[in-house]
Amino acid sequence: MRVKLVAGNWKMHGSLAANLGLLDAVRAGAAGCKADVALCVPYPYLAQARAVLGGSNVAWGAQDVSEHAQGAWTGEVSGAMLADFACRYAIVGHSERRSFFGDTDAVVAAKFSAALKAGLTPILCVGETLSEREAGITGDVVTRQLDAVLAKCGAAVFSRAVVAYEPVWAIGTGRTASPAQAQEVHALIRARFALEDAGIAAGLRILYGGSVKAGNAAELFGQPDIDGGLIGGASLIAADFLGICAAA
Ligand code: 13P
């Protein structure tokens, strides 16, 4: 039985003052939650997340990680630095990184590998754009994104990783994939892993992300291959995020 995971992705939101109430409320509200819960916050707030969430059942993580271990890479943050702040998770390959910051499949694979080397659990995001869906190539796109990481790292390391299916057209649009649409792609992702290793495929947590709300979470999470969610906008409001955690 896979324990569900609900991970918030704050994206570039927050302030020290505003975060405090949100972190406190999630910490308190998630106590006793049956699902695993995590918040991926902007880098400058990792220390605050650690201070507030430490000792609770809410983990914290980053939204990206450098592919490099150290050196002259101005502006980059390494996996070891994230581990220094006791991060459990690092998101890699988010569609906003892929589309706005040029993270190619190869870069995403390198970041995934760097996260693992630092002892972090990478959350590998995959997903098609609206035009790719309309062209009927959703499966090809998602498979290509997975294969770049599988080719570099192999399937076995996915015992220490999470996959998130985030259709780009559903991110921040209020247009959620239907449970059936999401389940279809989640099943395809699990089948891709089953070709490599049946045990890894069976244990892999595959999250859905894209306009998840408290009101649609239970139906999405009820699908056989949906093991939780990666939550953007709704992770910025404690009651909304906790409602999603309760649905898991
Ligand atoms: P929304 O939940 O705001 O659609 O964002 C999803 C997302 O991109 C999480 O990583």
Short mmCIF file of C-alpha atoms and ligand atoms in Angstrom, two decimals:
data_model
loop_
_atom_site.label_atom_id
_atom_site.label_comp_id
_atom_site.label_asym_id
_atom_site.label_seq_id
_atom_site.Cartn_x
_atom_site.Cartn_y
_atom_site.Cartn_z
CA MET A 1 0.00 0.00 0.00
CA ARG A 2 1.46 3.34 -1.05
CA VAL A 3 1.08 6.10 1.54
CA LYS A 4 -0.19 9.21 -0.19
CA LEU A 5 1.93 12.35 -0.33
CA VAL A 6 0.60 15.89 -0.49
CA ALA A 7 3.33 18.38 -1.34
CA GLY A 8 2.79 22.11 -1.53
CA ASN A 9 4.75 24.16 -4.07
CA TRP A 10 4.67 27.77 -2.96
CA LYS A 11 6.42 28.93 -6.14
CA MET A 12 7.67 32.54 -5.73
CA HIS A 13 5.29 33.56 -2.97
CA GLY A 14 5.72 34.47 0.67
CA SER A 15 7.48 36.69 3.16
CA LEU A 16 8.91 35.93 6.58
CA ALA A 17 5.90 37.55 8.19
CA ALA A 18 3.27 35.92 6.00
CA ASN A 19 4.87 32.48 6.10
CA LEU A 20 4.75 32.23 9.83
CA GLY A 21 1.00 31.89 10.12
CA LEU A 22 0.82 29.53 7.18
CA LEU A 23 3.60 27.25 8.43
CA ASP A 24 2.15 27.20 11.95
CA ALA A 25 -1.32 26.38 10.70
CA VAL A 26 -0.11 23.58 8.43
CA ARG A 27 2.07 22.17 11.19
CA ALA A 28 -0.88 22.07 13.59
CA GLY A 29 -3.47 20.98 11.05
CA ALA A 30 -1.38 18.18 9.58
CA ALA A 31 -0.77 16.53 12.95
CA GLY A 32 -2.45 13.14 12.78
CA CYS A 33 -2.85 13.32 8.99
CA LYS A 34 -2.57 9.84 7.48
CA ALA A 35 -0.81 11.10 4.37
CA ASP A 36 2.76 12.36 4.16
CA VAL A 37 2.78 16.15 3.93
CA ALA A 38 5.51 18.48 2.66
CA LEU A 39 5.99 22.11 1.70
CA CYS A 40 8.46 23.18 -1.00
CA VAL A 41 9.30 26.79 -0.20
CA PRO A 42 11.56 29.43 -1.82
CA TYR A 43 15.24 28.97 -0.89
CA PRO A 44 15.45 31.94 1.52
CA TYR A 45 12.64 30.49 3.63
CA LEU A 46 14.14 27.03 4.15
CA ALA A 47 15.59 28.04 7.50
CA GLN A 48 12.21 29.32 8.60
CA ALA A 49 10.47 26.16 7.38
CA ARG A 50 12.98 24.07 9.30
CA ALA A 51 12.51 26.13 12.47
CA VAL A 52 8.71 25.94 12.38
CA LEU A 53 8.19 22.46 10.92
CA GLY A 54 11.08 20.64 12.62
CA GLY A 55 9.79 17.86 14.85
CA SER A 56 6.37 17.85 13.16
CA ASN A 57 5.07 15.44 10.56
CA VAL A 58 5.39 18.07 7.81
CA ALA A 59 8.57 17.78 5.76
CA TRP A 60 10.04 20.61 3.72
CA GLY A 61 11.90 20.92 0.49
CA ALA A 62 13.05 23.13 -2.36
CA GLN A 63 11.56 23.88 -5.76
CA ASP A 64 14.71 23.20 -7.75
CA VAL A 65 18.34 22.16 -7.24
CA SER A 66 21.53 22.79 -9.17
CA GLU A 67 22.85 20.04 -11.38
CA HIS A 68 26.33 21.02 -10.10
CA ALA A 69 27.86 19.96 -6.79
CA GLN A 70 29.79 23.19 -6.11
CA GLY A 71 31.91 25.84 -7.75
CA ALA A 72 31.62 28.94 -9.90
CA TRP A 73 27.90 28.75 -10.66
CA THR A 74 26.58 32.13 -9.58
CA GLY A 75 23.03 32.01 -8.30
CA GLU A 76 22.84 28.23 -8.07
CA VAL A 77 22.01 26.21 -4.94
CA SER A 78 23.45 22.72 -4.53
CA GLY A 79 21.86 19.58 -3.19
CA ALA A 80 24.33 19.56 -0.30
CA MET A 81 23.19 23.07 0.66
CA LEU A 82 19.59 21.89 0.68
CA ALA A 83 20.59 18.88 2.78
CA ASP A 84 22.24 21.34 5.20
CA PHE A 85 18.76 22.72 5.83
CA ALA A 86 17.38 19.21 6.33
CA CYS A 87 15.28 19.33 3.17
CA ARG A 88 13.68 16.04 2.32
CA TYR A 89 12.46 16.92 -1.17
CA ALA A 90 13.60 18.85 -4.23
CA ILE A 91 11.28 19.42 -7.17
CA VAL A 92 13.00 18.96 -10.54
CA GLY A 93 11.63 19.52 -14.02
CA HIS A 94 8.67 21.68 -13.05
CA SER A 95 7.04 22.94 -16.24
CA GLU A 96 7.82 26.54 -15.25
CA ARG A 97 11.52 25.64 -15.08
CA ARG A 98 11.30 23.77 -18.37
CA SER A 99 9.46 26.50 -20.25
CA PHE A 100 10.79 29.75 -18.71
CA PHE A 101 14.31 28.79 -17.63
CA GLY A 102 15.35 26.38 -20.35
CA ASP A 103 15.61 23.23 -18.27
CA THR A 104 15.94 20.56 -20.94
CA ASP A 105 15.30 16.86 -20.38
CA ALA A 106 19.08 16.43 -19.98
CA VAL A 107 19.32 19.22 -17.39
CA VAL A 108 16.36 17.80 -15.50
CA ALA A 109 18.04 14.37 -15.44
CA ALA A 110 21.25 15.96 -14.13
CA LYS A 111 19.33 17.80 -11.42
CA PHE A 112 17.49 14.60 -10.47
CA SER A 113 20.84 12.84 -10.13
CA ALA A 114 22.30 15.71 -8.08
CA ALA A 115 19.35 15.62 -5.69
CA LEU A 116 19.76 11.89 -5.14
CA LYS A 117 23.50 12.25 -4.55
CA ALA A 118 22.76 14.76 -1.79
CA GLY A 119 20.35 12.34 -0.13
CA LEU A 120 17.25 14.28 -1.17
CA THR A 121 14.10 12.76 -2.61
CA PRO A 122 13.57 14.30 -6.05
CA ILE A 123 10.02 15.02 -7.17
CA LEU A 124 10.30 14.65 -10.94
CA CYS A 125 7.63 16.65 -12.79
CA VAL A 126 6.42 15.61 -16.22
CA GLY A 127 3.50 16.74 -18.33
CA GLU A 128 2.32 17.88 -21.72
CA THR A 129 1.25 21.29 -22.99
CA LEU A 130 -2.24 21.90 -24.33
CA SER A 131 -1.04 21.76 -27.94
CA GLU A 132 0.75 18.49 -27.27
CA ARG A 133 -2.42 17.03 -25.76
CA GLU A 134 -4.48 18.25 -28.70
CA ALA A 135 -1.94 16.73 -31.08
CA GLY A 136 -2.46 13.38 -29.33
CA ILE A 137 1.16 13.08 -28.20
CA THR A 138 0.70 13.24 -24.41
CA GLY A 139 2.05 9.72 -23.93
CA ASP A 140 5.06 10.39 -26.15
CA VAL A 141 5.96 13.60 -24.30
CA VAL A 142 5.65 12.10 -20.84
CA THR A 143 7.57 8.98 -21.88
CA ARG A 144 10.36 11.12 -23.38
CA GLN A 145 10.61 13.14 -20.15
CA LEU A 146 10.78 9.96 -18.04
CA ASP A 147 13.21 8.22 -20.37
CA ALA A 148 15.77 11.03 -20.09
CA VAL A 149 15.97 10.35 -16.35
CA LEU A 150 15.75 6.56 -16.67
CA ALA A 151 18.62 6.58 -19.17
CA LYS A 152 20.85 8.58 -16.82
CA CYS A 153 19.90 7.14 -13.44
CA GLY A 154 18.14 3.81 -14.05
CA ALA A 155 14.87 2.64 -12.54
CA ALA A 156 16.14 1.33 -9.18
CA VAL A 157 16.72 4.83 -7.76
CA PHE A 158 13.01 5.56 -8.08
CA SER A 159 12.60 3.74 -4.76
CA ARG A 160 13.95 7.07 -3.43
CA ALA A 161 12.06 9.40 -5.79
CA VAL A 162 8.58 10.64 -6.58
CA VAL A 163 7.02 11.42 -9.96
CA ALA A 164 4.47 14.21 -10.43
CA TYR A 165 2.24 14.37 -13.48
CA GLU A 166 1.38 18.01 -14.09
CA PRO A 167 -0.39 18.73 -17.36
CA VAL A 168 0.80 22.24 -18.24
CA TRP A 169 -2.70 23.30 -19.30
CA ALA A 170 -4.02 22.53 -15.82
CA ILE A 171 -1.40 24.49 -13.86
CA GLY A 172 -2.80 27.65 -12.33
CA THR A 173 -5.67 27.70 -14.81
CA GLY A 174 -8.48 26.32 -12.67
CA ARG A 175 -8.87 23.70 -15.39
CA THR A 176 -8.16 20.40 -13.62
CA ALA A 177 -7.59 17.22 -15.56
CA SER A 178 -10.59 14.98 -15.05
CA PRO A 179 -9.90 12.02 -12.76
CA ALA A 180 -10.11 9.76 -15.81
CA GLN A 181 -7.69 11.89 -17.84
CA ALA A 182 -5.21 11.98 -14.97
CA GLN A 183 -5.57 8.28 -14.20
CA GLU A 184 -4.88 7.41 -17.85
CA VAL A 185 -1.51 9.18 -17.79
CA HIS A 186 -0.64 7.93 -14.30
CA ALA A 187 -1.24 4.37 -15.48
CA LEU A 188 0.96 5.01 -18.50
CA ILE A 189 3.74 6.30 -16.22
CA ARG A 190 3.49 3.26 -13.96
CA ALA A 191 3.50 0.96 -16.98
CA ARG A 192 6.70 2.61 -18.24
CA PHE A 193 8.39 1.76 -14.93
CA ALA A 194 6.95 -1.75 -14.95
CA LEU A 195 8.87 -2.38 -18.17
CA GLU A 196 12.04 -1.77 -16.14
CA ASP A 197 11.20 -3.17 -12.71
CA ALA A 198 7.80 -4.38 -11.50
CA GLY A 199 8.63 -3.79 -7.84
CA ILE A 200 9.71 -0.20 -8.43
CA ALA A 201 6.57 0.45 -10.48
CA ALA A 202 4.31 -0.95 -7.77
CA GLY A 203 5.88 1.14 -5.02
CA LEU A 204 6.32 4.39 -6.98
CA ARG A 205 4.35 7.40 -5.77
CA ILE A 206 2.90 9.32 -8.70
CA LEU A 207 1.39 12.67 -7.70
CA TYR A 208 -1.08 14.69 -9.74
CA GLY A 209 -0.65 18.46 -9.97
CA GLY A 210 -2.72 21.13 -11.71
CA SER A 211 -5.55 23.10 -10.08
CA VAL A 212 -6.04 20.62 -7.24
CA LYS A 213 -8.47 22.04 -4.68
CA ALA A 214 -10.07 20.67 -1.53
CA GLY A 215 -13.22 20.12 -3.58
CA ASN A 216 -11.71 17.94 -6.31
CA ALA A 217 -8.89 16.23 -4.40
CA ALA A 218 -10.80 13.24 -3.06
CA GLU A 219 -12.00 12.16 -6.49
CA LEU A 220 -8.53 12.55 -8.02
CA PHE A 221 -6.83 10.75 -5.13
CA GLY A 222 -9.38 7.95 -5.38
CA GLN A 223 -7.96 6.86 -8.72
CA PRO A 224 -5.87 3.69 -8.48
CA ASP A 225 -2.63 5.22 -9.76
CA ILE A 226 -2.88 8.67 -8.14
CA ASP A 227 -0.82 8.68 -4.96
CA GLY A 228 -1.33 12.25 -3.84
CA GLY A 229 -0.85 15.73 -5.20
CA LEU A 230 1.58 18.53 -5.93
CA ILE A 231 -0.32 21.64 -4.96
CA GLY A 232 0.39 25.16 -6.15
CA GLY A 233 -2.10 27.94 -5.44
CA ALA A 234 -4.07 26.02 -2.82
CA SER A 235 -0.90 25.45 -0.77
CA LEU A 236 -0.79 29.17 0.02
CA ILE A 237 -3.99 29.03 2.09
CA ALA A 238 -3.77 26.78 5.13
CA ALA A 239 -7.42 25.74 5.18
CA ASP A 240 -7.36 24.84 1.47
CA PHE A 241 -4.13 22.90 1.75
CA LEU A 242 -5.26 21.07 4.88
CA GLY A 243 -8.53 20.19 3.17
CA ILE A 244 -6.50 18.53 0.42
CA CYS A 245 -4.36 16.72 3.02
CA ALA A 246 -7.54 15.45 4.67
CA ALA A 247 -8.79 14.17 1.29
CA ALA A 248 -5.59 12.14 0.99
P1 13P B 1 -1.72 24.97 -9.23
O1 13P B 1 -2.15 24.02 -8.13
O2 13P B 1 -1.71 26.39 -8.80
O3 13P B 1 -2.45 24.71 -10.51
O4 13P B 1 -0.16 24.63 -9.51
C1 13P B 1 0.21 23.31 -9.73
C2 13P B 1 1.69 23.24 -9.72
O5 13P B 1 2.36 23.72 -10.63
C3 13P B 1 2.33 22.61 -8.57
O6 13P B 1 3.69 22.37 -8.81
#
